[in-house]
Amino acid sequence: AGETQVTVSVVGQNAAGTFKTHSVSYQFKLIDPAAFPFRVDLTLSGYDGNATLVDFPVLVGLHPGLANFSYSTFLSATGDDLRFFDATGRELSYEIEQWDVTGLSRVWVKVPSLSGVNTVITAAWGNTFAATVPPNATDGSVWSNGYSGTWHFTDLLFGNFMDSTSFSNHAVNQGASVASNGQIGAAASFASSTSAVVNYNASLNPSAFSASA
């Protein structure tokens, strides 16, 4: 792993003869998948559609029963050193929905291209030079492909069901509870008198939309 900062400066002159300079700095971070001592290839075989899905969030389950996977080999007890790569070595954005070192951890990974039943991505960890959580695991990058809001409803934070997108359209809980027996883990439990309220935001008003649960 390595980081390099590059500054690009442009110098120009306007019609009045005044010189102007504008500079922008870019930070480049390179990570070699081979630098991670622990790696597991994951074949995404559950998609049977005809179209190729682009920048699609895929739910990945990590657990002790997975070949060559062990929580004890992580540098961080909360999985901070976890990374994902595609077949070309490109680092992928991801979001840990739940981390459970005694059982199943659920992680959403943004896959650049998903088609057929042979798409392979790699989970990697244990690199001391990549031991902290990367920005693309917490900034909503997984849900940047047209998602206005993503609520996992797995837990409450300050009375809110948190939105995982960068729009922060958090849902204010109005009496709902969290049950452990949802379809894929914990989930919100609503009764006729309970709800979760999301305040209006322009990001929630696209020209076309769909909703899924």
Short mmCIF file of C-alpha atoms in Angstrom, two decimals:
data_model
loop_
_atom_site.label_atom_id
_atom_site.label_comp_id
_atom_site.label_asym_id
_atom_site.label_seq_id
_atom_site.Cartn_x
_atom_site.Cartn_y
_atom_site.Cartn_z
CA ALA A 1 0.00 0.00 0.00
CA GLY A 2 1.17 3.52 -0.73
CA GLU A 3 -0.15 7.06 -0.87
CA THR A 4 0.93 9.84 -3.18
CA GLN A 5 -0.29 13.42 -3.31
CA VAL A 6 -0.22 15.23 -6.64
CA THR A 7 -0.92 18.94 -7.03
CA VAL A 8 -2.05 20.25 -10.41
CA SER A 9 -1.68 23.99 -11.02
CA VAL A 10 -3.04 25.97 -13.94
CA VAL A 11 -1.75 29.45 -14.73
CA GLY A 12 -3.65 31.71 -17.12
CA GLN A 13 -4.15 35.31 -18.10
CA ASN A 14 -7.52 37.03 -18.51
CA ALA A 15 -8.47 39.68 -21.07
CA ALA A 16 -7.29 42.45 -18.75
CA GLY A 17 -3.84 40.93 -18.60
CA THR A 18 -4.14 39.69 -15.02
CA PHE A 19 -2.50 36.39 -14.26
CA LYS A 20 -4.56 33.81 -12.37
CA THR A 21 -3.42 30.59 -10.75
CA HIS A 22 -5.60 27.72 -9.58
CA SER A 23 -4.27 24.62 -7.85
CA VAL A 24 -5.98 21.37 -6.89
CA SER A 25 -4.40 18.54 -4.90
CA TYR A 26 -5.29 14.90 -5.44
CA GLN A 27 -4.51 12.02 -3.11
CA PHE A 28 -3.80 8.67 -4.76
CA LYS A 29 -3.82 5.52 -2.68
CA LEU A 30 -2.62 2.25 -4.16
CA ILE A 31 -3.28 -1.10 -2.53
CA ASP A 32 -2.02 -4.40 -3.90
CA PRO A 33 -4.40 -7.30 -3.15
CA ALA A 34 -1.36 -9.58 -2.94
CA ALA A 35 -0.15 -7.57 0.07
CA PHE A 36 -2.95 -9.01 2.18
CA PRO A 37 -1.91 -12.26 3.91
CA PHE A 38 -5.50 -13.50 4.09
CA ARG A 39 -7.76 -13.65 1.05
CA VAL A 40 -10.92 -15.49 0.06
CA ASP A 41 -12.37 -15.59 -3.45
CA LEU A 42 -16.16 -15.30 -3.47
CA THR A 43 -18.18 -16.47 -6.47
CA LEU A 44 -21.44 -14.55 -6.86
CA SER A 45 -23.65 -17.32 -8.20
CA GLY A 46 -27.10 -16.18 -7.13
CA TYR A 47 -27.94 -13.87 -10.06
CA ASP A 48 -29.96 -15.42 -12.88
CA GLY A 49 -31.05 -12.33 -14.81
CA ASN A 50 -30.25 -11.66 -18.46
CA ALA A 51 -28.98 -8.09 -18.10
CA THR A 52 -25.59 -7.07 -16.70
CA LEU A 53 -25.95 -5.19 -13.43
CA VAL A 54 -23.59 -2.22 -13.09
CA ASP A 55 -22.35 -0.84 -9.76
CA PHE A 56 -24.73 -3.16 -7.94
CA PRO A 57 -24.71 -3.62 -4.13
CA VAL A 58 -24.36 -7.33 -3.32
CA LEU A 59 -24.93 -8.78 0.14
CA VAL A 60 -21.97 -10.93 1.24
CA GLY A 61 -22.08 -13.20 4.26
CA LEU A 62 -18.86 -13.96 6.14
CA HIS A 63 -18.80 -16.69 8.79
CA PRO A 64 -16.51 -19.32 10.36
CA GLY A 65 -17.88 -22.03 8.08
CA LEU A 66 -16.46 -20.28 5.01
CA ALA A 67 -13.32 -21.96 3.66
CA ASN A 68 -10.09 -20.10 4.57
CA PHE A 69 -11.97 -17.57 6.67
CA SER A 70 -11.35 -16.94 10.37
CA TYR A 71 -12.16 -13.93 12.50
CA SER A 72 -9.04 -14.58 14.55
CA THR A 73 -6.82 -13.59 11.61
CA PHE A 74 -8.19 -10.03 11.46
CA LEU A 75 -6.11 -7.20 12.86
CA SER A 76 -9.24 -5.46 14.08
CA ALA A 77 -12.00 -6.96 16.22
CA THR A 78 -14.50 -4.90 14.24
CA GLY A 79 -13.18 -5.80 10.78
CA ASP A 80 -11.54 -2.45 10.07
CA ASP A 81 -8.84 -4.11 7.93
CA LEU A 82 -11.36 -5.80 5.63
CA ARG A 83 -11.15 -4.94 1.92
CA PHE A 84 -12.77 -6.19 -1.28
CA PHE A 85 -11.35 -6.35 -4.81
CA ASP A 86 -12.70 -7.30 -8.22
CA ALA A 87 -10.93 -9.63 -10.65
CA THR A 88 -8.79 -6.75 -12.02
CA GLY A 89 -7.50 -5.81 -8.56
CA ARG A 90 -9.70 -2.73 -8.23
CA GLU A 91 -10.67 -1.94 -4.64
CA LEU A 92 -14.44 -2.02 -4.09
CA SER A 93 -16.64 0.09 -1.85
CA TYR A 94 -18.42 -1.77 0.92
CA GLU A 95 -20.56 -1.28 4.02
CA ILE A 96 -20.58 -3.55 7.05
CA GLU A 97 -24.21 -3.91 8.10
CA GLN A 98 -23.40 -6.24 10.97
CA TRP A 99 -20.11 -7.62 12.29
CA ASP A 100 -20.41 -10.70 14.48
CA VAL A 101 -17.16 -12.50 15.34
CA THR A 102 -19.16 -15.43 16.74
CA GLY A 103 -21.29 -16.02 13.67
CA LEU A 104 -22.54 -14.37 10.48
CA SER A 105 -21.36 -10.94 9.40
CA ARG A 106 -23.29 -9.15 6.65
CA VAL A 107 -21.43 -6.85 4.28
CA TRP A 108 -22.77 -4.98 1.24
CA VAL A 109 -20.23 -4.75 -1.57
CA LYS A 110 -20.58 -2.53 -4.65
CA VAL A 111 -19.76 -4.81 -7.59
CA PRO A 112 -18.80 -2.96 -10.82
CA SER A 113 -20.32 -5.58 -13.13
CA LEU A 114 -22.48 -8.57 -12.28
CA SER A 115 -23.65 -11.07 -14.89
CA GLY A 116 -24.12 -14.81 -15.11
CA VAL A 117 -23.15 -17.01 -12.18
CA ASN A 118 -19.34 -16.75 -12.31
CA THR A 119 -18.57 -13.21 -11.15
CA VAL A 120 -15.74 -13.41 -8.61
CA ILE A 121 -14.70 -10.85 -6.02
CA THR A 122 -12.03 -11.21 -3.34
CA ALA A 123 -12.30 -10.46 0.36
CA ALA A 124 -8.91 -9.62 1.88
CA TRP A 125 -7.62 -8.63 5.32
CA GLY A 126 -4.60 -8.64 7.60
CA ASN A 127 -2.53 -5.94 5.87
CA THR A 128 -0.90 -3.77 8.54
CA PHE A 129 -0.65 -0.91 6.03
CA ALA A 130 -4.43 -1.01 5.53
CA ALA A 131 -5.61 -1.60 9.08
CA THR A 132 -8.09 1.25 9.45
CA VAL A 133 -11.54 1.69 7.95
CA PRO A 134 -11.31 3.18 4.43
CA PRO A 135 -13.54 6.15 3.49
CA ASN A 136 -15.43 4.07 0.93
CA ALA A 137 -16.78 1.88 3.74
CA THR A 138 -18.55 4.68 5.58
CA ASP A 139 -19.35 7.48 3.11
CA GLY A 140 -22.30 5.86 1.32
CA SER A 141 -20.28 4.93 -1.77
CA VAL A 142 -21.97 1.53 -1.95
CA TRP A 143 -25.30 3.25 -2.56
CA SER A 144 -24.18 5.96 -4.99
CA ASN A 145 -25.83 4.39 -8.06
CA GLY A 146 -29.11 6.28 -7.90
CA TYR A 147 -30.16 5.33 -4.36
CA SER A 148 -32.04 8.09 -2.52
CA GLY A 149 -32.15 6.18 0.74
CA THR A 150 -31.15 2.80 2.19
CA TRP A 151 -32.43 1.75 5.59
CA HIS A 152 -31.35 -1.62 6.97
CA PHE A 153 -33.61 -1.26 10.05
CA THR A 154 -31.21 -3.43 12.05
CA ASP A 155 -30.71 -1.06 14.98
CA LEU A 156 -31.52 2.38 16.33
CA LEU A 157 -29.10 5.25 16.84
CA PHE A 158 -30.39 8.22 18.83
CA GLY A 159 -33.92 7.14 18.01
CA ASN A 160 -33.28 6.91 14.27
CA PHE A 161 -33.10 4.14 11.71
CA MET A 162 -30.01 5.31 9.86
CA ASP A 163 -29.84 5.94 6.13
CA SER A 164 -26.70 4.39 4.63
CA THR A 165 -26.56 6.71 1.61
CA SER A 166 -24.61 9.95 1.60
CA PHE A 167 -27.91 11.88 1.76
CA SER A 168 -28.42 11.02 5.46
CA ASN A 169 -32.18 10.66 5.10
CA HIS A 170 -32.49 9.07 8.52
CA ALA A 171 -35.88 7.71 9.58
CA VAL A 172 -37.15 8.93 12.95
CA ASN A 173 -38.60 6.02 14.89
CA GLN A 174 -42.20 6.41 16.02
CA GLY A 175 -42.69 3.46 18.35
CA ALA A 176 -41.28 0.62 16.24
CA SER A 177 -39.05 -2.03 17.79
CA VAL A 178 -36.17 -4.09 16.43
CA ALA A 179 -36.70 -7.86 16.17
CA SER A 180 -33.90 -10.37 15.71
CA ASN A 181 -35.80 -12.66 13.32
CA GLY A 182 -36.03 -10.63 10.12
CA GLN A 183 -35.55 -12.12 6.66
CA ILE A 184 -31.79 -11.50 6.73
CA GLY A 185 -31.06 -10.74 10.36
CA ALA A 186 -32.47 -8.06 12.61
CA ALA A 187 -35.35 -5.96 11.27
CA ALA A 188 -37.80 -3.30 12.39
CA SER A 189 -41.13 -4.51 13.71
CA PHE A 190 -44.10 -2.23 13.07
CA ALA A 191 -47.62 -2.30 14.45
CA SER A 192 -50.62 -0.34 13.18
CA SER A 193 -49.82 2.56 15.50
CA THR A 194 -46.07 2.73 14.86
CA SER A 195 -43.98 4.09 12.00
CA ALA A 196 -40.66 5.54 10.92
CA VAL A 197 -40.75 9.06 9.50
CA VAL A 198 -38.32 10.43 6.94
CA ASN A 199 -38.39 14.19 6.54
CA TYR A 200 -38.58 15.66 3.07
CA ASN A 201 -35.35 16.08 1.17
CA ALA A 202 -34.91 16.90 -2.52
CA SER A 203 -32.92 13.67 -2.91
CA LEU A 204 -36.12 11.75 -2.16
CA ASN A 205 -37.98 13.36 -5.07
CA PRO A 206 -36.37 11.98 -8.27
CA SER A 207 -38.24 12.05 -11.59
CA ALA A 208 -38.63 8.26 -11.43
CA PHE A 209 -38.15 5.82 -8.58
CA SER A 210 -38.80 2.34 -7.29
CA ALA A 211 -38.94 0.94 -3.76
CA SER A 212 -38.02 -2.49 -2.47
CA ALA A 213 -37.94 -4.24 0.89
#
